[in-house]
mmCIF file of C-alpha atoms and ligand atoms in Angstrom:
data_model
loop_
_atom_site.group_PDB
_atom_site.id
_atom_site.type_symbol
_atom_site.label_atom_id
_atom_site.label_comp_id
_atom_site.label_asym_id
_atom_site.label_seq_id
_atom_site.Cartn_x
_atom_site.Cartn_y
_atom_site.Cartn_z
ATOM 1 C CA MET A 1 0.000 0.000 0.000
ATOM 2 C CA ALA A 2 1.314 3.444 -0.875
ATOM 3 C CA GLN A 3 2.403 5.504 2.094
ATOM 4 C CA THR A 4 -0.093 8.308 2.667
ATOM 5 C CA GLY A 5 1.199 9.821 5.882
ATOM 6 C CA PRO A 6 2.200 11.308 8.121
ATOM 7 C CA ASN A 7 -0.124 14.254 7.629
ATOM 8 C CA TYR A 8 0.305 15.619 11.162
ATOM 9 C CA ALA A 9 2.812 15.760 13.996
ATOM 10 C CA TYR A 10 2.667 16.617 17.661
ATOM 11 C CA PHE A 11 5.139 19.505 17.759
ATOM 12 C CA GLU A 12 5.903 22.199 20.329
ATOM 13 C CA GLY A 13 2.849 21.356 22.405
ATOM 14 C CA LYS A 14 0.170 20.812 19.779
ATOM 15 C CA ILE A 15 -0.857 18.748 16.766
ATOM 16 C CA VAL A 16 0.053 20.599 13.564
ATOM 17 C CA PRO A 17 0.201 19.738 9.831
ATOM 18 C CA ILE A 18 3.454 17.846 9.195
ATOM 19 C CA ALA A 19 4.769 20.673 6.973
ATOM 20 C CA GLU A 20 4.710 22.997 9.983
ATOM 21 C CA ALA A 21 6.756 20.680 12.207
ATOM 22 C CA LYS A 22 10.137 22.249 11.412
ATOM 23 C CA LEU A 23 13.222 22.891 13.560
ATOM 24 C CA SER A 24 16.072 25.417 13.409
ATOM 25 C CA VAL A 25 19.401 24.265 11.968
ATOM 26 C CA MET A 26 20.865 25.428 15.291
ATOM 27 C CA THR A 27 18.891 22.862 17.329
ATOM 28 C CA HIS A 28 21.255 21.335 19.899
ATOM 29 C CA ALA A 29 20.157 17.722 19.310
ATOM 30 C CA LEU A 30 20.919 17.946 15.592
ATOM 31 C CA HIS A 31 24.573 18.750 16.286
ATOM 32 C CA TYR A 32 25.340 16.643 19.337
ATOM 33 C CA GLY A 33 22.929 13.712 19.174
ATOM 34 C CA THR A 34 21.261 14.843 22.389
ATOM 35 C CA GLY A 35 17.871 13.296 21.768
ATOM 36 C CA ALA A 36 16.217 9.953 22.388
ATOM 37 C CA PHE A 37 13.547 8.235 20.374
ATOM 38 C CA GLY A 38 11.096 5.402 20.422
ATOM 39 C CA GLY A 39 9.470 3.180 17.848
ATOM 40 C CA VAL A 40 5.957 1.947 18.483
ATOM 41 C CA ARG A 41 3.641 -0.011 16.215
ATOM 42 C CA ALA A 42 -0.112 -0.065 15.916
ATOM 43 C CA TYR A 43 -1.796 -2.990 14.160
ATOM 44 C CA TRP A 44 -5.091 -3.088 12.310
ATOM 45 C CA ASN A 45 -7.491 -5.861 13.362
ATOM 46 C CA ASP A 46 -9.898 -6.514 10.480
ATOM 47 C CA GLU A 47 -12.600 -8.416 12.410
ATOM 48 C CA GLU A 48 -12.848 -5.766 15.099
ATOM 49 C CA GLU A 49 -12.209 -2.890 12.671
ATOM 50 C CA GLU A 50 -9.869 -1.470 15.259
ATOM 51 C CA LEU A 51 -6.312 -0.174 15.395
ATOM 52 C CA PHE A 52 -4.410 -1.518 18.415
ATOM 53 C CA ILE A 53 -1.279 0.206 19.716
ATOM 54 C CA PHE A 54 1.155 -2.344 21.152
ATOM 55 C CA ARG A 55 2.350 -1.616 24.708
ATOM 56 C CA PRO A 56 2.477 2.186 24.311
ATOM 57 C CA LEU A 57 2.858 2.895 28.035
ATOM 58 C CA ASP A 58 5.977 0.681 28.146
ATOM 59 C CA HIS A 59 7.412 2.603 25.199
ATOM 60 C CA PHE A 60 6.678 5.986 26.770
ATOM 61 C CA LYS A 61 8.096 4.867 30.096
ATOM 62 C CA ARG A 62 11.295 3.888 28.291
ATOM 63 C CA ILE A 63 11.588 7.159 26.397
ATOM 64 C CA LEU A 64 11.140 9.108 29.640
ATOM 65 C CA ASN A 65 13.874 6.957 31.211
ATOM 66 C CA SER A 66 16.093 7.894 28.273
ATOM 67 C CA GLY A 67 15.241 11.508 29.061
ATOM 68 C CA LYS A 68 16.366 10.936 32.636
ATOM 69 C CA ILE A 69 19.733 9.649 31.406
ATOM 70 C CA LEU A 70 20.023 12.774 29.228
ATOM 71 C CA LEU A 71 19.153 15.066 32.152
ATOM 72 C CA MET A 72 15.892 16.137 30.557
ATOM 73 C CA ASP A 73 13.038 17.842 32.308
ATOM 74 C CA LEU A 74 9.861 17.065 30.387
ATOM 75 C CA PRO A 75 6.322 17.906 31.528
ATOM 76 C CA TYR A 76 4.935 14.555 30.326
ATOM 77 C CA THR A 77 3.989 11.217 31.851
ATOM 78 C CA PRO A 78 3.556 7.932 29.952
ATOM 79 C CA GLU A 79 -0.205 8.475 30.277
ATOM 80 C CA SER A 80 -0.155 12.026 28.887
ATOM 81 C CA MET A 81 2.038 10.880 25.985
ATOM 82 C CA LEU A 82 -0.477 8.110 25.258
ATOM 83 C CA GLN A 83 -3.330 10.616 25.207
ATOM 84 C CA ILE A 84 -1.404 12.719 22.654
ATOM 85 C CA LEU A 85 -0.812 9.600 20.560
ATOM 86 C CA LEU A 86 -4.522 8.707 20.621
ATOM 87 C CA ASP A 87 -5.402 12.267 19.517
ATOM 88 C CA LEU A 88 -2.787 12.088 16.747
ATOM 89 C CA LEU A 89 -3.910 8.688 15.420
ATOM 90 C CA ARG A 90 -7.572 9.706 15.467
ATOM 91 C CA LYS A 91 -6.700 12.835 13.518
ATOM 92 C CA GLU A 92 -4.742 10.752 10.974
ATOM 93 C CA ASN A 93 -7.644 8.267 10.953
ATOM 94 C CA TYR A 94 -5.520 5.349 9.742
ATOM 95 C CA ARG A 95 -7.756 2.379 8.933
ATOM 96 C CA GLY A 96 -7.070 -0.940 7.234
ATOM 97 C CA GLU A 97 -3.290 -0.674 7.606
ATOM 98 C CA ASN A 98 -0.524 -0.975 10.180
ATOM 99 C CA VAL A 99 1.184 2.104 11.531
ATOM 100 C CA TYR A 100 4.634 2.976 12.868
ATOM 101 C CA ILE A 101 4.853 5.704 15.494
ATOM 102 C CA ARG A 102 7.985 7.723 16.144
ATOM 103 C CA PRO A 103 8.184 9.691 19.419
ATOM 104 C CA LEU A 104 11.308 11.828 19.853
ATOM 105 C CA ILE A 105 12.534 13.866 22.806
ATOM 106 C CA TYR A 106 15.361 16.296 22.176
ATOM 107 C CA LYS A 107 17.457 19.165 23.456
ATOM 108 C CA SER A 108 15.759 21.954 21.581
ATOM 109 C CA THR A 109 17.771 25.080 22.424
ATOM 110 C CA PRO A 110 19.396 26.673 19.348
ATOM 111 C CA VAL A 111 22.870 27.026 20.845
ATOM 112 C CA ILE A 112 26.480 25.953 20.311
ATOM 113 C CA GLY A 113 28.107 24.050 23.196
ATOM 114 C CA VAL A 114 28.413 20.368 24.101
ATOM 115 C CA ARG A 115 26.561 19.636 27.329
ATOM 116 C CA LEU A 116 23.297 18.323 28.717
ATOM 117 C CA HIS A 117 22.518 20.984 31.327
ATOM 118 C CA ASP A 118 20.967 24.457 30.921
ATOM 119 C CA LEU A 119 19.108 23.493 27.773
ATOM 120 C CA ASP A 120 15.418 23.259 26.908
ATOM 121 C CA ASP A 121 13.854 19.890 26.145
ATOM 122 C CA ASP A 122 10.967 19.129 23.849
ATOM 123 C CA PHE A 123 8.871 16.227 22.603
ATOM 124 C CA THR A 124 7.574 15.529 19.104
ATOM 125 C CA MET A 125 5.760 12.553 17.574
ATOM 126 C CA PHE A 126 4.354 11.441 14.236
ATOM 127 C CA ALA A 127 2.816 8.251 12.858
ATOM 128 C CA GLN A 128 2.942 6.758 9.382
ATOM 129 C CA PRO A 129 1.768 3.583 7.593
ATOM 130 C CA PHE A 130 4.549 0.990 7.697
ATOM 131 C CA GLY A 131 5.137 -2.544 6.453
ATOM 132 C CA SER A 132 8.172 -4.825 6.852
ATOM 133 C CA TYR A 133 11.543 -3.455 7.968
ATOM 134 C CA ILE A 134 13.628 -6.320 6.582
ATOM 135 C CA PRO A 135 12.290 -7.992 3.405
ATOM 136 C CA ASN A 136 13.787 -11.428 4.172
ATOM 137 C CA GLU A 137 11.677 -12.104 7.265
ATOM 138 C CA GLU A 138 11.710 -15.891 7.010
ATOM 139 C CA GLY A 139 15.425 -16.379 6.446
ATOM 140 C CA ALA A 140 17.677 -13.396 6.999
ATOM 141 C CA LYS A 141 21.338 -13.631 5.999
ATOM 142 C CA VAL A 142 23.444 -12.130 8.746
ATOM 143 C CA THR A 143 27.101 -11.251 9.333
ATOM 144 C CA VAL A 144 28.984 -10.520 12.542
ATOM 145 C CA SER A 145 29.830 -6.846 12.288
ATOM 146 C CA ALA A 146 33.411 -5.582 12.501
ATOM 147 C CA TRP A 147 31.982 -2.658 14.494
ATOM 148 C CA ARG A 148 31.535 -3.117 18.243
ATOM 149 C CA ARG A 149 28.482 -2.191 20.292
ATOM 150 C CA ILE A 150 28.753 0.993 22.317
ATOM 151 C CA ASP A 151 29.365 0.320 25.995
ATOM 152 C CA ASP A 152 27.101 1.552 28.815
ATOM 153 C CA ASN A 153 29.999 3.760 29.953
ATOM 154 C CA VAL A 154 30.392 5.250 26.460
ATOM 155 C CA ILE A 155 26.793 5.897 25.384
ATOM 156 C CA PRO A 156 24.201 3.787 27.203
ATOM 157 C CA ALA A 157 22.427 1.448 24.778
ATOM 158 C CA ARG A 158 19.405 1.289 27.092
ATOM 159 C CA GLY A 159 18.909 4.998 26.440
ATOM 160 C CA LYS A 160 17.903 4.788 22.750
ATOM 161 C CA ILE A 161 19.878 7.993 22.332
ATOM 162 C CA THR A 162 19.855 9.519 18.841
ATOM 163 C CA GLY A 163 23.646 10.060 18.748
ATOM 164 C CA ALA A 164 24.233 6.395 19.571
ATOM 165 C CA TYR A 165 22.488 5.385 16.373
ATOM 166 C CA ALA A 166 25.539 6.447 14.364
ATOM 167 C CA ASN A 167 26.882 3.119 15.721
ATOM 168 C CA SER A 168 23.818 1.264 14.401
ATOM 169 C CA ALA A 169 24.040 3.074 11.051
ATOM 170 C CA LEU A 170 27.705 2.072 10.600
ATOM 171 C CA ILE A 171 26.769 -1.528 11.397
ATOM 172 C CA LYS A 172 23.696 -1.667 9.161
ATOM 173 C CA THR A 173 25.260 -0.010 6.117
ATOM 174 C CA ASP A 174 28.370 -2.183 6.278
ATOM 175 C CA ALA A 175 26.200 -5.311 6.377
ATOM 176 C CA SER A 176 23.827 -4.105 3.649
ATOM 177 C CA LEU A 177 26.595 -3.072 1.244
ATOM 178 C CA LYS A 178 28.167 -6.513 1.685
ATOM 179 C CA GLY A 179 24.854 -8.127 0.709
ATOM 180 C CA TYR A 180 23.590 -9.181 4.146
ATOM 181 C CA ASP A 181 20.144 -8.444 5.566
ATOM 182 C CA GLU A 182 21.397 -7.606 9.060
ATOM 183 C CA ALA A 183 24.371 -7.844 11.398
ATOM 184 C CA LEU A 184 25.055 -9.293 14.820
ATOM 185 C CA VAL A 185 27.102 -6.962 16.974
ATOM 186 C CA LEU A 186 29.693 -7.951 19.588
ATOM 187 C CA ASP A 187 30.235 -5.996 22.768
ATOM 188 C CA HIS A 188 33.700 -5.045 24.030
ATOM 189 C CA ASN A 189 34.118 -8.445 25.671
ATOM 190 C CA GLY A 190 33.403 -10.198 22.390
ATOM 191 C CA HIS A 191 29.965 -11.460 23.372
ATOM 192 C CA ILE A 192 26.903 -11.018 21.210
ATOM 193 C CA SER A 193 24.844 -8.001 22.166
ATOM 194 C CA GLU A 194 22.102 -7.567 19.550
ATOM 195 C CA GLY A 195 21.470 -6.527 15.947
ATOM 196 C CA SER A 196 21.702 -2.956 14.622
ATOM 197 C CA ALA A 197 18.127 -2.251 15.754
ATOM 198 C CA GLU A 198 16.769 -5.489 17.199
ATOM 199 C CA ASN A 199 17.316 -7.942 20.046
ATOM 200 C CA PHE A 200 18.733 -11.410 19.488
ATOM 201 C CA PHE A 201 17.618 -14.893 20.551
ATOM 202 C CA MET A 202 18.911 -18.370 19.721
ATOM 203 C CA VAL A 203 17.677 -21.882 20.436
ATOM 204 C CA ARG A 204 19.985 -24.696 21.512
ATOM 205 C CA ASP A 205 18.666 -28.119 22.492
ATOM 206 C CA GLY A 206 15.176 -26.817 23.194
ATOM 207 C CA VAL A 207 16.347 -23.917 25.379
ATOM 208 C CA VAL A 208 15.825 -20.331 24.223
ATOM 209 C CA ILE A 209 18.778 -18.065 25.057
ATOM 210 C CA THR A 210 19.138 -14.269 24.912
ATOM 211 C CA PRO A 211 21.764 -11.801 26.207
ATOM 212 C CA PRO A 212 21.083 -9.952 29.496
ATOM 213 C CA ILE A 213 20.039 -6.288 29.750
ATOM 214 C CA SER A 214 23.435 -5.600 31.345
ATOM 215 C CA GLY A 215 25.018 -6.713 28.041
ATOM 216 C CA ASN A 216 24.867 -3.330 26.261
ATOM 217 C CA ILE A 217 21.528 -3.988 24.612
ATOM 218 C CA LEU A 218 18.392 -1.930 24.333
ATOM 219 C CA GLU A 219 15.839 -3.079 26.895
ATOM 220 C CA GLY A 220 13.518 -4.195 24.121
ATOM 221 C CA ILE A 221 9.789 -4.299 24.648
ATOM 222 C CA THR A 222 9.422 -6.994 21.982
ATOM 223 C CA ARG A 223 12.186 -8.971 23.740
ATOM 224 C CA ARG A 224 10.300 -8.737 27.030
ATOM 225 C CA SER A 225 7.020 -9.742 25.368
ATOM 226 C CA VAL A 226 8.606 -12.650 23.495
ATOM 227 C CA ILE A 227 10.253 -14.003 26.679
ATOM 228 C CA GLN A 228 6.850 -14.029 28.402
ATOM 229 C CA LEU A 229 5.107 -15.643 25.411
ATOM 230 C CA ILE A 230 7.746 -18.387 25.133
ATOM 231 C CA GLN A 231 7.523 -19.168 28.846
ATOM 232 C CA GLU A 232 3.734 -19.018 29.135
ATOM 233 C CA GLN A 233 2.534 -20.250 25.750
ATOM 234 C CA MET A 234 5.313 -22.583 24.595
ATOM 235 C CA ASN A 235 6.479 -24.006 27.916
ATOM 236 C CA LEU A 236 10.125 -23.605 27.009
ATOM 237 C CA ASP A 237 12.935 -22.417 29.279
ATOM 238 C CA VAL A 238 14.402 -19.006 28.511
ATOM 239 C CA GLN A 239 17.985 -18.503 29.666
ATOM 240 C CA VAL A 240 19.259 -14.949 29.906
ATOM 241 C CA ARG A 241 23.039 -15.164 29.644
ATOM 242 C CA GLU A 242 26.098 -14.137 27.638
ATOM 243 C CA ILE A 243 26.387 -15.700 24.187
ATOM 244 C CA ASP A 244 29.676 -16.431 22.397
ATOM 245 C CA ARG A 245 30.009 -15.623 18.699
ATOM 246 C CA THR A 246 30.526 -19.238 17.663
ATOM 247 C CA GLU A 247 27.573 -20.497 19.675
ATOM 248 C CA VAL A 248 25.385 -18.981 16.980
ATOM 249 C CA PHE A 249 27.138 -21.109 14.347
ATOM 250 C CA VAL A 250 26.051 -24.261 16.183
ATOM 251 C CA ALA A 251 22.596 -23.073 17.270
ATOM 252 C CA ASP A 252 19.497 -24.940 16.111
ATOM 253 C CA GLU A 253 17.542 -21.732 15.480
ATOM 254 C CA ALA A 254 18.049 -17.993 15.851
ATOM 255 C CA PHE A 255 15.934 -14.889 15.447
ATOM 256 C CA PHE A 256 15.854 -11.135 15.797
ATOM 257 C CA CYS A 257 12.959 -9.254 17.339
ATOM 258 C CA GLY A 258 11.970 -5.649 17.733
ATOM 259 C CA THR A 259 9.120 -3.282 17.020
ATOM 260 C CA GLY A 260 10.462 -2.548 13.536
ATOM 261 C CA VAL A 261 11.580 -6.045 12.453
ATOM 262 C CA GLN A 262 8.879 -7.826 14.485
ATOM 263 C CA VAL A 263 10.177 -11.436 14.604
ATOM 264 C CA ILE A 264 12.499 -12.579 11.826
ATOM 265 C CA ALA A 265 14.231 -15.908 11.400
ATOM 266 C CA ILE A 266 17.994 -15.947 10.899
ATOM 267 C CA ALA A 267 18.917 -18.466 8.188
ATOM 268 C CA GLU A 268 22.666 -17.919 7.955
ATOM 269 C CA VAL A 269 25.452 -16.280 9.925
ATOM 270 C CA ASP A 270 28.643 -15.589 7.956
ATOM 271 C CA HIS A 271 27.807 -18.324 5.424
ATOM 272 C CA ARG A 272 27.107 -20.966 8.094
ATOM 273 C CA LYS A 273 23.548 -22.252 8.064
ATOM 274 C CA VAL A 274 21.671 -21.871 11.337
ATOM 275 C CA GLY A 275 20.126 -25.321 11.849
ATOM 276 C CA ASP A 276 19.222 -26.509 8.371
ATOM 277 C CA GLY A 277 19.052 -22.957 7.042
ATOM 278 C CA THR A 278 15.270 -22.714 7.076
ATOM 279 C CA MET A 279 12.914 -21.278 9.687
ATOM 280 C CA GLY A 280 12.666 -23.730 12.598
ATOM 281 C CA PRO A 281 9.588 -24.665 14.668
ATOM 282 C CA VAL A 282 10.355 -22.421 17.661
ATOM 283 C CA VAL A 283 10.844 -19.289 15.556
ATOM 284 C CA ARG A 284 7.745 -20.135 13.519
ATOM 285 C CA GLN A 285 5.624 -20.412 16.661
ATOM 286 C CA VAL A 286 7.077 -17.237 18.205
ATOM 287 C CA ARG A 287 6.254 -15.366 14.976
ATOM 288 C CA GLU A 288 2.696 -16.678 14.917
ATOM 289 C CA LEU A 289 2.118 -15.851 18.579
ATOM 290 C CA TYR A 290 3.601 -12.386 18.215
ATOM 291 C CA HIS A 291 1.518 -11.490 15.171
ATOM 292 C CA ALA A 292 -1.643 -12.694 16.948
ATOM 293 C CA VAL A 293 -0.843 -10.862 20.190
ATOM 294 C CA VAL A 294 -0.069 -7.491 18.594
ATOM 295 C CA ARG A 295 -3.466 -7.583 16.845
ATOM 296 C CA GLY A 296 -5.263 -8.287 20.122
ATOM 297 C CA LYS A 297 -6.132 -11.876 19.236
ATOM 298 C CA LEU A 298 -4.974 -13.521 22.487
ATOM 299 C CA PRO A 299 -7.411 -12.579 25.272
ATOM 300 C CA GLN A 300 -4.893 -13.052 28.112
ATOM 301 C CA TYR A 301 -2.607 -10.365 26.662
ATOM 302 C CA ARG A 302 -5.304 -7.812 25.776
ATOM 303 C CA ASP A 303 -3.904 -5.351 28.287
ATOM 304 C CA TRP A 304 -0.913 -4.988 25.923
ATOM 305 C CA ASN A 305 -3.253 -3.600 23.223
ATOM 306 C CA VAL A 306 -4.630 -0.083 23.416
ATOM 307 C CA PRO A 307 -7.570 0.438 20.997
ATOM 308 C CA VAL A 308 -7.504 3.764 19.166
ATOM 309 C CA TYR A 309 -11.049 4.279 17.914
ATOM 310 C CA ARG A 310 -13.147 2.266 20.373
ATOM 311 C CA ALA A 311 -12.032 4.292 23.380
ATOM 312 C CA GLU A 312 -13.139 7.422 21.544
ATOM 313 C CA THR A 313 -16.633 6.046 20.848
ATOM 314 C CA GLU A 314 -16.970 4.845 24.441
ATOM 315 C CA ALA A 315 -15.903 8.239 25.744
ATOM 316 C CA ILE A 316 -18.517 9.967 23.618
ATOM 317 C CA SER A 317 -21.432 7.609 24.442
HETATM 318 N N1 PMP B 401 17.801 -2.995 19.964
HETATM 319 C C1 PMP B 401 17.983 -1.830 19.322
HETATM 320 C C2 PMP B 401 19.371 -1.287 19.196
HETATM 321 C C3 PMP B 401 16.881 -1.142 18.772
HETATM 322 O O1 PMP B 401 17.050 0.023 18.148
HETATM 323 C C4 PMP B 401 15.583 -1.725 18.887
HETATM 324 C C5 PMP B 401 14.405 -1.059 18.269
HETATM 325 N N2 PMP B 401 13.785 -0.129 19.106
HETATM 326 C C6 PMP B 401 15.451 -2.932 19.600
HETATM 327 C C7 PMP B 401 16.579 -3.539 20.113
HETATM 328 C C8 PMP B 401 14.107 -3.548 19.830
HETATM 329 O O2 PMP B 401 13.413 -2.847 20.824
HETATM 330 P P1 PMP B 401 11.826 -2.850 20.895
HETATM 331 O O3 PMP B 401 11.412 -4.248 20.924
HETATM 332 O O4 PMP B 401 11.501 -2.135 22.159
HETATM 333 O O5 PMP B 401 11.355 -2.154 19.677
#
């Protein structure tokens, strides 16, 4: 489907046409990477004719935590950010398609000088129709990047800080220009952290394994959801521990997950097949569960789904 939005943005305290959401070239965050962003998805459910936002309060909580790391003082709560998002989506009136939402907090003062203090902070957000992030969702070809993941004591990965994404961009472009779909990134100790913009899982002998949040990874909301789904719906053990590079070569299955990529199977790492090189049963089931849950189709996880239009009708009636 052709992209038709965004038509609006929340900008400087109100919803405005997207063409009016413009910043000065002097904006601090543009020069020094002093912003933090989120990525949220909303999924269309055909039977219910409803758009469901997936775990928005968790996303807004995380972005405000990033703001804390960046010494920001923002007059928002997760709940007030959600209300703005509902207003924005209703104004866009997206129906029959899935949507990607981009909240961004940033140091907005137009001034030269590297620092975090004595600067104004602001919040903007827009939403646009969005499909797949990686085309090869059922068998991604992956390389181990020559670039290392930024360390918590360099730029904290849990912060989702705009400047830190120069690291992800170096990783992604290197992999793409070499013909790979994605890259696995090692931390400074040589253990696997995550992909350029997604968390990593592998399966060995029926156990699902993923690196810990102290391993220079983003504290992924998809990761957290997938861990719970695997434990509760698939009755498999999830081990959270360090992973060596070569463990992936001998894994039975592996996958990336994140709001953007959703759940994608890894078919090959540096020309070694993962398992038999096709999507395995665990990844297949995780994908199916995830795609059902984000559309509100599993009753026990309905509190992860925030309906956009229904709440409005209920409020009016
Ligand atoms: N790691 C990185 C580096 C990311 O940019 C993302 C995408 N936000 C993720 C992991 C996945 O996080 P989430 O599931 O919260 O989208």
